[in-house]
């Protein structure tokens, strides 16, 4: 499989990333200057993780909190990396893996794992190029827009990222009832951390970790997902 | 936030994320067999996003009413099967409408 085929396959992902990262840029511009917000996107390439990281920075959380939050939120990439390692050609050596592993995102993984042939390094590089550029330039544009647009607009655009999160979460809730239960538990806990006075002392980062881990553990225990019916992740 | 603190945060974020992707990619050659942990990891993205969104979206704008309007608009658009960008626009438009037109 060629580099050029990877680039073509990556195009729709890159376009999709533009919009999400634009919203991330807007959100980030409230706390950080545009070069710093862009730097986060260029080094992380992950939506939920970056947004949680931003919330921890805003709340001036500890580094331990940041590390634990990133660990749980991005742990799914480890699973994808394990699965992808079964699907690559022998030419995908250790050096190539060290350099290209940043491309393991939900969407790039999904395309790579869905391809009929084994994945070679050049194809995977091609697949990563446009999503990476889309993610970085989208953030850059959003962060600059956040600094120059009037407050009423950035205020309104600030909810765009939440809107996208809702658009990601609602379809699997409709299709798979246990996912609805998991989401309901996470939301109930999250509201408790926000509104119950004693729990408000728990920092934002740890609150997210606890909500997500508890809800996911409970549902994994009571509603395990069969391998072939696995929720799209 | 000063640049030094930012650099530490960035290093922690990017470092953990990179290692999570890279270590298993290099070392492990087997699929994860445990149904429990596979299920746990399948639920994680949705529970994380849900916990980050609610109730934060209610307080993301200048007043609670426009935040709630954004939430309702986004859920309604998602239930109608709209994609990411349309749902995000619905939420944004709801805030503009409430903040700009009603209030």
mmCIF file of C-alpha atoms in Angstrom:
data_model
loop_
_atom_site.group_PDB
_atom_site.id
_atom_site.type_symbol
_atom_site.label_atom_id
_atom_site.label_comp_id
_atom_site.label_asym_id
_atom_site.label_seq_id
_atom_site.Cartn_x
_atom_site.Cartn_y
_atom_site.Cartn_z
ATOM 1 C CA UNK A 1 0.000 0.000 0.000
ATOM 2 C CA UNK A 2 1.325 3.366 -1.033
ATOM 3 C CA UNK A 3 1.860 6.667 0.757
ATOM 4 C CA UNK A 4 -0.567 8.374 -1.649
ATOM 5 C CA UNK A 5 -3.353 5.915 -0.835
ATOM 6 C CA UNK A 6 -2.862 6.729 2.835
ATOM 7 C CA UNK A 7 -3.145 10.458 2.143
ATOM 8 C CA UNK A 8 -6.389 9.938 0.240
ATOM 9 C CA UNK A 9 -7.839 7.714 2.961
ATOM 10 C CA UNK A 10 -6.845 10.307 5.575
ATOM 11 C CA UNK A 11 -8.539 13.233 3.835
ATOM 12 C CA UNK A 12 -12.021 12.814 5.376
ATOM 13 C CA UNK A 13 -10.463 12.449 8.835
ATOM 14 C CA UNK A 14 -8.412 15.614 8.309
ATOM 15 C CA UNK A 15 -11.495 17.604 7.341
ATOM 16 C CA UNK A 16 -13.402 16.281 10.347
ATOM 17 C CA UNK A 17 -10.517 17.181 12.656
ATOM 18 C CA UNK A 18 -10.483 20.780 11.387
ATOM 19 C CA UNK A 19 -13.863 21.508 12.950
ATOM 20 C CA UNK A 20 -13.228 19.751 16.263
ATOM 21 C CA UNK A 21 -9.795 21.308 16.699
ATOM 22 C CA UNK A 22 -11.159 24.744 15.794
ATOM 23 C CA UNK A 23 -13.484 24.379 18.779
ATOM 24 C CA UNK A 24 -10.574 23.222 20.922
ATOM 25 C CA UNK A 25 -8.629 26.307 19.830
ATOM 26 C CA UNK A 26 -11.511 28.567 20.864
ATOM 27 C CA UNK A 27 -11.766 26.829 24.240
ATOM 28 C CA UNK A 28 -7.997 27.015 24.754
ATOM 29 C CA UNK A 29 -7.779 30.709 23.868
ATOM 30 C CA UNK A 30 -9.614 31.539 27.100
ATOM 31 C CA UNK A 31 -6.611 30.363 29.131
ATOM 32 C CA UNK A 32 -3.591 30.287 26.827
ATOM 33 C CA UNK A 33 -2.075 32.301 23.991
ATOM 34 C CA UNK A 34 -2.501 30.859 20.500
ATOM 35 C CA UNK A 35 1.029 29.418 20.059
ATOM 36 C CA UNK A 36 0.662 27.435 23.293
ATOM 37 C CA UNK A 37 -2.791 26.102 22.423
ATOM 38 C CA UNK A 38 -1.465 25.009 19.018
ATOM 39 C CA UNK A 39 1.538 23.357 20.650
ATOM 40 C CA UNK A 40 -0.825 21.173 22.727
ATOM 41 C CA UNK A 41 -2.517 19.913 19.566
ATOM 42 C CA UNK A 42 0.777 19.319 17.756
ATOM 43 C CA UNK A 43 2.149 17.166 20.571
ATOM 44 C CA UNK A 44 -0.972 15.302 21.727
ATOM 45 C CA UNK A 45 -3.361 14.640 18.833
ATOM 46 C CA UNK A 46 -6.238 13.574 21.068
ATOM 47 C CA UNK A 47 -9.530 15.409 21.645
ATOM 48 C CA UNK A 48 -10.913 14.250 24.990
ATOM 49 C CA UNK A 49 -7.453 14.090 26.556
ATOM 50 C CA UNK A 50 -6.511 17.594 25.450
ATOM 51 C CA UNK A 51 -9.767 19.059 26.645
ATOM 52 C CA UNK A 52 -9.436 17.415 30.054
ATOM 53 C CA UNK A 53 -5.836 18.640 30.167
ATOM 54 C CA UNK A 54 -7.019 22.154 29.431
ATOM 55 C CA UNK A 55 -9.572 21.964 32.251
ATOM 56 C CA UNK A 56 -6.840 20.819 34.641
ATOM 57 C CA UNK A 57 -4.606 23.721 33.563
ATOM 58 C CA UNK A 58 -7.481 26.171 34.047
ATOM 59 C CA UNK A 59 -8.092 24.795 37.534
ATOM 60 C CA UNK A 60 -4.323 24.891 38.244
ATOM 61 C CA UNK A 61 -4.408 21.174 39.073
ATOM 62 C CA UNK A 62 -1.375 19.150 40.091
ATOM 63 C CA UNK A 63 0.917 17.275 37.701
ATOM 64 C CA UNK A 64 -0.084 13.979 39.331
ATOM 65 C CA UNK A 65 -3.689 14.775 38.512
ATOM 66 C CA UNK A 66 -2.711 15.533 34.919
ATOM 67 C CA UNK A 67 -0.791 12.264 34.585
ATOM 68 C CA UNK A 68 -3.574 10.110 36.073
ATOM 69 C CA UNK A 69 -6.243 11.853 33.971
ATOM 70 C CA UNK A 70 -4.254 11.370 30.749
ATOM 71 C CA UNK A 71 -3.599 7.760 31.684
ATOM 72 C CA UNK A 72 -7.248 6.807 32.037
ATOM 73 C CA UNK A 73 -8.636 9.002 29.284
ATOM 74 C CA UNK A 74 -6.069 7.855 26.728
ATOM 75 C CA UNK A 75 -5.707 4.262 27.921
ATOM 76 C CA UNK A 76 -7.854 3.150 25.006
ATOM 77 C CA UNK A 77 -4.978 4.056 22.652
ATOM 78 C CA UNK A 78 -2.963 1.279 24.277
ATOM 79 C CA UNK A 79 -5.679 -1.159 23.339
ATOM 80 C CA UNK A 80 -5.703 0.178 19.773
ATOM 81 C CA UNK A 81 -1.906 -0.022 19.630
ATOM 82 C CA UNK A 82 -2.015 -3.676 20.703
ATOM 83 C CA UNK A 83 -4.630 -4.434 18.093
ATOM 84 C CA UNK A 84 -2.826 -2.454 15.387
ATOM 85 C CA UNK A 85 0.432 -4.286 16.120
ATOM 86 C CA UNK A 86 -1.280 -7.459 14.817
ATOM 87 C CA UNK A 87 -2.122 -5.767 11.560
ATOM 88 C CA UNK A 88 1.199 -4.227 10.435
ATOM 89 C CA UNK A 89 3.734 -5.564 7.943
ATOM 90 C CA UNK A 90 7.164 -6.861 9.103
ATOM 91 C CA UNK A 91 8.708 -3.673 7.647
ATOM 92 C CA UNK A 92 6.999 -1.795 10.509
ATOM 93 C CA UNK A 93 10.057 -1.998 12.783
ATOM 94 C CA UNK A 94 10.675 -0.509 16.210
ATOM 95 C CA UNK A 95 11.963 2.811 14.837
ATOM 96 C CA UNK A 96 8.905 3.229 12.590
ATOM 97 C CA UNK A 97 6.650 2.421 15.519
ATOM 98 C CA UNK A 98 8.397 4.995 17.732
ATOM 99 C CA UNK A 99 7.926 7.670 15.081
ATOM 100 C CA UNK A 100 4.423 6.857 13.871
ATOM 101 C CA UNK A 101 2.632 5.825 17.065
ATOM 102 C CA UNK A 102 1.377 9.413 17.592
ATOM 103 C CA UNK A 103 -0.979 8.669 14.681
ATOM 104 C CA UNK A 104 -2.939 6.147 16.749
ATOM 105 C CA UNK A 105 -6.187 8.078 17.248
ATOM 106 C CA UNK A 106 -9.752 6.736 17.282
ATOM 107 C CA UNK A 107 -10.349 7.593 13.629
ATOM 108 C CA UNK A 108 -6.948 6.791 12.096
ATOM 109 C CA UNK A 109 -6.931 3.486 13.968
ATOM 110 C CA UNK A 110 -10.416 2.694 12.665
ATOM 111 C CA UNK A 111 -9.357 3.251 9.040
ATOM 112 C CA UNK A 112 -6.053 1.369 9.413
ATOM 113 C CA UNK A 113 -7.662 -1.630 11.112
ATOM 114 C CA UNK A 114 -10.442 -1.680 8.512
ATOM 115 C CA UNK A 115 -8.086 -1.879 5.527
ATOM 116 C CA UNK A 116 -7.996 -5.173 3.659
ATOM 117 C CA UNK A 117 -4.212 -5.412 3.431
ATOM 118 C CA UNK A 118 -1.572 -5.315 6.151
ATOM 119 C CA UNK A 119 -0.513 -1.783 7.037
ATOM 120 C CA UNK A 120 3.006 -0.686 6.078
ATOM 121 C CA UNK A 121 4.816 2.382 7.501
ATOM 122 C CA UNK A 122 4.466 4.536 4.370
ATOM 123 C CA UNK A 123 0.710 3.987 4.157
ATOM 124 C CA UNK A 124 0.303 4.725 7.871
ATOM 125 C CA UNK A 125 2.408 7.890 7.519
ATOM 126 C CA UNK A 126 0.246 9.007 4.589
ATOM 127 C CA UNK A 127 -2.881 8.246 6.583
ATOM 128 C CA UNK A 128 -1.619 10.413 9.459
ATOM 129 C CA UNK A 129 -0.448 13.471 7.476
ATOM 130 C CA UNK A 130 -3.753 15.231 6.736
ATOM 131 C CA UNK A 131 -5.395 14.494 10.109
ATOM 132 C CA UNK A 132 -2.256 15.874 11.826
ATOM 133 C CA UNK A 133 -2.261 19.004 9.658
ATOM 134 C CA UNK A 134 -6.018 19.422 10.053
ATOM 135 C CA UNK A 135 -5.799 19.040 13.809
ATOM 136 C CA UNK A 136 -2.929 21.539 14.133
ATOM 137 C CA UNK A 137 -4.165 24.216 11.735
ATOM 138 C CA UNK A 138 -7.741 23.927 13.018
ATOM 139 C CA UNK A 139 -6.468 24.586 16.542
ATOM 140 C CA UNK A 140 -4.328 27.474 15.329
ATOM 141 C CA UNK A 141 -7.289 29.117 13.553
ATOM 142 C CA UNK A 142 -9.621 28.534 16.504
ATOM 143 C CA UNK A 143 -7.145 29.945 19.016
ATOM 144 C CA UNK A 144 -6.558 33.080 16.904
ATOM 145 C CA UNK A 145 -10.300 33.476 16.274
ATOM 146 C CA UNK A 146 -10.862 33.161 20.013
ATOM 147 C CA UNK A 147 -8.531 36.088 20.603
ATOM 148 C CA UNK A 148 -10.001 38.442 17.997
ATOM 149 C CA UNK A 149 -13.721 37.611 17.779
ATOM 150 C CA UNK A 150 -16.174 39.521 20.006
ATOM 151 C CA UNK A 151 -17.120 37.929 23.331
ATOM 152 C CA UNK A 152 -20.700 37.099 22.366
ATOM 153 C CA UNK A 153 -19.423 34.958 19.464
ATOM 154 C CA UNK A 154 -16.617 33.180 21.328
ATOM 155 C CA UNK A 155 -19.063 32.578 24.154
ATOM 156 C CA UNK A 156 -21.426 30.874 21.740
ATOM 157 C CA UNK A 157 -18.588 29.008 19.970
ATOM 158 C CA UNK A 158 -17.357 27.848 23.358
ATOM 159 C CA UNK A 159 -20.211 25.349 23.512
ATOM 160 C CA UNK A 160 -19.359 23.914 20.063
ATOM 161 C CA UNK A 161 -16.914 21.400 21.510
ATOM 162 C CA UNK A 162 -19.478 20.263 24.082
ATOM 163 C CA UNK A 163 -21.936 19.945 21.193
ATOM 164 C CA UNK A 164 -19.506 17.653 19.380
ATOM 165 C CA UNK A 165 -19.017 15.553 22.493
ATOM 166 C CA UNK A 166 -22.801 15.176 22.718
ATOM 167 C CA UNK A 167 -22.877 14.180 19.025
ATOM 168 C CA UNK A 168 -20.298 11.450 19.762
ATOM 169 C CA UNK A 169 -22.044 10.113 22.866
ATOM 170 C CA UNK A 170 -25.738 10.129 21.847
ATOM 171 C CA UNK A 171 -25.695 7.713 18.838
ATOM 172 C CA UNK A 172 -24.151 4.765 20.770
ATOM 173 C CA UNK A 173 -26.594 5.506 23.612
ATOM 174 C CA UNK A 174 -29.455 5.025 21.182
ATOM 175 C CA UNK A 175 -27.965 1.836 19.763
ATOM 176 C CA UNK A 176 -26.728 0.181 22.963
ATOM 177 C CA UNK A 177 -28.675 0.500 26.225
ATOM 178 C CA UNK A 178 -25.765 -0.283 28.607
ATOM 179 C CA UNK A 179 -23.882 2.663 27.083
ATOM 180 C CA UNK A 180 -26.838 4.862 28.117
ATOM 181 C CA UNK A 181 -26.580 3.485 31.629
ATOM 182 C CA UNK A 182 -22.819 4.112 31.713
ATOM 183 C CA UNK A 183 -23.330 7.681 30.509
ATOM 184 C CA UNK A 184 -26.153 8.251 33.018
ATOM 185 C CA UNK A 185 -23.956 7.076 35.905
ATOM 186 C CA UNK A 186 -21.064 9.277 34.730
ATOM 187 C CA UNK A 187 -23.336 12.314 34.418
ATOM 188 C CA UNK A 188 -24.962 11.736 37.829
ATOM 189 C CA UNK A 189 -21.535 11.488 39.497
ATOM 190 C CA UNK A 190 -20.254 14.503 37.570
ATOM 191 C CA UNK A 191 -23.239 16.587 38.757
ATOM 192 C CA UNK A 192 -22.631 15.402 42.315
ATOM 193 C CA UNK A 193 -19.012 16.621 42.135
ATOM 194 C CA UNK A 194 -20.195 19.951 40.761
ATOM 195 C CA UNK A 195 -23.136 20.699 43.041
ATOM 196 C CA UNK A 196 -22.683 18.815 46.349
ATOM 197 C CA UNK A 197 -20.713 21.119 48.689
ATOM 198 C CA UNK A 198 -18.407 18.490 50.275
ATOM 199 C CA UNK A 199 -17.543 16.984 46.879
ATOM 200 C CA UNK A 200 -16.723 20.371 45.352
ATOM 201 C CA UNK A 201 -13.338 20.129 47.052
ATOM 202 C CA UNK A 202 -12.387 17.366 44.604
ATOM 203 C CA UNK A 203 -10.512 18.975 41.727
ATOM 204 C CA UNK A 204 -11.932 18.942 38.186
ATOM 205 C CA UNK A 205 -9.389 16.452 36.846
ATOM 206 C CA UNK A 206 -9.922 13.865 39.567
ATOM 207 C CA UNK A 207 -13.691 14.328 39.334
ATOM 208 C CA UNK A 208 -13.599 13.372 35.627
ATOM 209 C CA UNK A 209 -11.342 10.392 36.338
ATOM 210 C CA UNK A 210 -13.571 9.097 39.154
ATOM 211 C CA UNK A 211 -16.822 9.586 37.179
ATOM 212 C CA UNK A 212 -15.513 7.823 34.071
ATOM 213 C CA UNK A 213 -13.688 4.985 35.813
ATOM 214 C CA UNK A 214 -16.514 4.169 38.241
ATOM 215 C CA UNK A 215 -19.220 4.266 35.545
ATOM 216 C CA UNK A 216 -17.114 2.168 33.133
ATOM 217 C CA UNK A 217 -16.127 -0.388 35.786
ATOM 218 C CA UNK A 218 -19.741 -0.848 36.891
ATOM 219 C CA UNK A 219 -20.982 -1.321 33.346
ATOM 220 C CA UNK A 220 -18.068 -3.591 32.380
ATOM 221 C CA UNK A 221 -19.003 -5.737 35.390
ATOM 222 C CA UNK A 222 -22.777 -5.832 34.857
ATOM 223 C CA UNK A 223 -23.026 -5.349 31.080
ATOM 224 C CA UNK A 224 -19.871 -6.845 29.547
ATOM 225 C CA UNK A 225 -19.675 -6.204 25.814
ATOM 226 C CA UNK A 226 -19.380 -9.311 23.646
ATOM 227 C CA UNK A 227 -16.382 -9.173 21.333
ATOM 228 C CA UNK A 228 -18.278 -9.051 18.021
ATOM 229 C CA UNK A 229 -20.861 -6.542 19.283
ATOM 230 C CA UNK A 230 -18.239 -4.218 20.712
ATOM 231 C CA UNK A 231 -19.222 -0.556 21.025
ATOM 232 C CA UNK A 232 -17.523 1.493 18.354
ATOM 233 C CA UNK A 233 -14.448 2.902 20.058
ATOM 234 C CA UNK B 1 -0.176 30.659 33.911
ATOM 235 C CA UNK B 2 3.551 31.132 33.368
ATOM 236 C CA UNK B 3 5.530 29.395 30.647
ATOM 237 C CA UNK B 4 7.358 27.132 33.087
ATOM 238 C CA UNK B 5 4.115 25.671 34.484
ATOM 239 C CA UNK B 6 2.733 25.292 30.980
ATOM 240 C CA UNK B 7 5.841 23.419 29.854
ATOM 241 C CA UNK B 8 5.481 20.967 32.757
ATOM 242 C CA UNK B 9 1.786 20.387 32.020
ATOM 243 C CA UNK B 10 2.511 19.936 28.316
ATOM 244 C CA UNK B 11 5.324 17.508 28.997
ATOM 245 C CA UNK B 12 3.102 15.430 31.313
ATOM 246 C CA UNK B 13 0.209 15.419 28.837
ATOM 247 C CA UNK B 14 2.196 14.638 25.727
ATOM 248 C CA UNK B 15 4.536 12.221 27.507
ATOM 249 C CA UNK B 16 1.801 10.048 29.022
ATOM 250 C CA UNK B 17 -0.206 10.056 25.799
ATOM 251 C CA UNK B 18 2.849 9.123 23.720
ATOM 252 C CA UNK B 19 3.908 6.313 26.040
ATOM 253 C CA UNK B 20 0.378 4.876 26.126
ATOM 254 C CA UNK B 21 0.430 4.633 22.349
ATOM 255 C CA UNK B 22 4.013 3.534 21.897
ATOM 256 C CA UNK B 23 4.840 1.008 24.624
ATOM 257 C CA UNK B 24 2.109 -1.499 23.724
ATOM 258 C CA UNK B 25 2.709 -0.891 20.012
ATOM 259 C CA UNK B 26 6.332 -1.964 20.403
ATOM 260 C CA UNK B 27 6.119 -4.612 23.097
ATOM 261 C CA UNK B 28 2.837 -6.450 22.912
ATOM 262 C CA UNK B 29 1.952 -8.792 20.164
ATOM 263 C CA UNK B 30 -1.188 -10.337 21.611
ATOM 264 C CA UNK B 31 -4.802 -9.209 21.727
ATOM 265 C CA UNK B 32 -6.279 -8.366 25.094
ATOM 266 C CA UNK B 33 -8.435 -11.377 25.950
ATOM 267 C CA UNK B 34 -10.288 -10.207 29.053
ATOM 268 C CA UNK B 35 -13.898 -9.362 28.246
ATOM 269 C CA UNK B 36 -14.092 -7.251 31.398
ATOM 270 C CA UNK B 37 -11.179 -4.969 30.507
ATOM 271 C CA UNK B 38 -12.192 -4.788 26.853
ATOM 272 C CA UNK B 39 -15.640 -3.656 27.986
ATOM 273 C CA UNK B 40 -14.136 -1.179 30.445
ATOM 274 C CA UNK B 41 -12.043 0.397 27.676
ATOM 275 C CA UNK B 42 -15.012 0.450 25.296
ATOM 276 C CA UNK B 43 -17.090 2.417 27.820
ATOM 277 C CA UNK B 44 -14.320 4.845 28.805
ATOM 278 C CA UNK B 45 -14.532 7.323 25.871
ATOM 279 C CA UNK B 46 -18.261 7.832 26.367
ATOM 280 C CA UNK B 47 -18.164 8.163 30.147
ATOM 281 C CA UNK B 48 -15.234 10.596 29.923
ATOM 282 C CA UNK B 49 -16.967 12.802 27.364
ATOM 283 C CA UNK B 50 -20.262 12.696 29.284
ATOM 284 C CA UNK B 51 -18.601 13.624 32.585
ATOM 285 C CA UNK B 52 -16.738 16.513 30.925
ATOM 286 C CA UNK B 53 -19.857 17.844 29.206
ATOM 287 C CA UNK B 54 -22.503 17.681 31.937
ATOM 288 C CA UNK B 55 -22.921 19.852 33.944
ATOM 289 C CA UNK B 56 -20.038 21.984 32.544
ATOM 290 C CA UNK B 57 -22.035 22.984 29.429
ATOM 291 C CA UNK B 58 -24.709 24.588 31.655
ATOM 292 C CA UNK B 59 -22.070 26.952 33.024
ATOM 293 C CA UNK B 60 -19.991 27.504 29.873
ATOM 294 C CA UNK B 61 -21.813 30.688 28.835
ATOM 295 C CA UNK B 62 -22.644 33.938 30.583
ATOM 296 C CA UNK B 63 -25.957 32.709 31.884
ATOM 297 C CA UNK B 64 -27.356 29.318 32.708
ATOM 298 C CA UNK B 65 -30.343 29.603 30.372
ATOM 299 C CA UNK B 66 -28.221 29.768 27.224
ATOM 300 C CA UNK B 67 -26.085 26.877 28.490
ATOM 301 C CA UNK B 68 -29.172 24.746 29.023
ATOM 302 C CA UNK B 69 -30.486 25.804 25.593
ATOM 303 C CA UNK B 70 -27.192 24.677 24.009
ATOM 304 C CA UNK B 71 -27.472 21.305 25.738
ATOM 305 C CA UNK B 72 -31.074 20.758 24.613
ATOM 306 C CA UNK B 73 -30.300 21.835 21.034
ATOM 307 C CA UNK B 74 -27.275 19.510 20.831
ATOM 308 C CA UNK B 75 -29.115 16.494 22.253
ATOM 309 C CA UNK B 76 -32.098 17.108 19.959
ATOM 310 C CA UNK B 77 -29.875 17.414 16.867
ATOM 311 C CA UNK B 78 -27.965 14.252 17.860
ATOM 312 C CA UNK B 79 -31.194 12.308 18.363
ATOM 313 C CA UNK B 80 -32.207 13.373 14.852
ATOM 314 C CA UNK B 81 -29.031 11.685 13.639
ATOM 315 C CA UNK B 82 -27.068 14.808 12.702
ATOM 316 C CA UNK B 83 -23.262 14.731 12.534
ATOM 317 C CA UNK B 84 -20.622 16.475 14.641
ATOM 318 C CA UNK B 85 -20.535 19.789 12.848
ATOM 319 C CA UNK B 86 -24.313 20.246 12.583
ATOM 320 C CA UNK B 87 -24.760 19.404 16.263
ATOM 321 C CA UNK B 88 -22.018 21.857 17.230
ATOM 322 C CA UNK B 89 -23.654 24.559 15.101
ATOM 323 C CA UNK B 90 -27.037 23.861 16.726
ATOM 324 C CA UNK B 91 -25.523 24.341 20.186
ATOM 325 C CA UNK B 92 -23.738 27.527 19.100
ATOM 326 C CA UNK B 93 -26.858 28.932 17.433
ATOM 327 C CA UNK B 94 -28.921 28.218 20.551
ATOM 328 C CA UNK B 95 -26.510 30.276 22.669
ATOM 329 C CA UNK B 96 -26.450 33.142 20.165
ATOM 330 C CA UNK B 97 -30.249 33.096 20.016
ATOM 331 C CA UNK B 98 -30.766 33.147 23.780
ATOM 332 C CA UNK B 99 -27.955 35.593 24.601
ATOM 333 C CA UNK B 100 -28.452 37.865 21.593
ATOM 334 C CA UNK B 101 -32.169 37.801 20.885
ATOM 335 C CA UNK B 102 -34.059 36.882 24.050
ATOM 336 C CA UNK B 103 -31.873 38.364 26.792
#
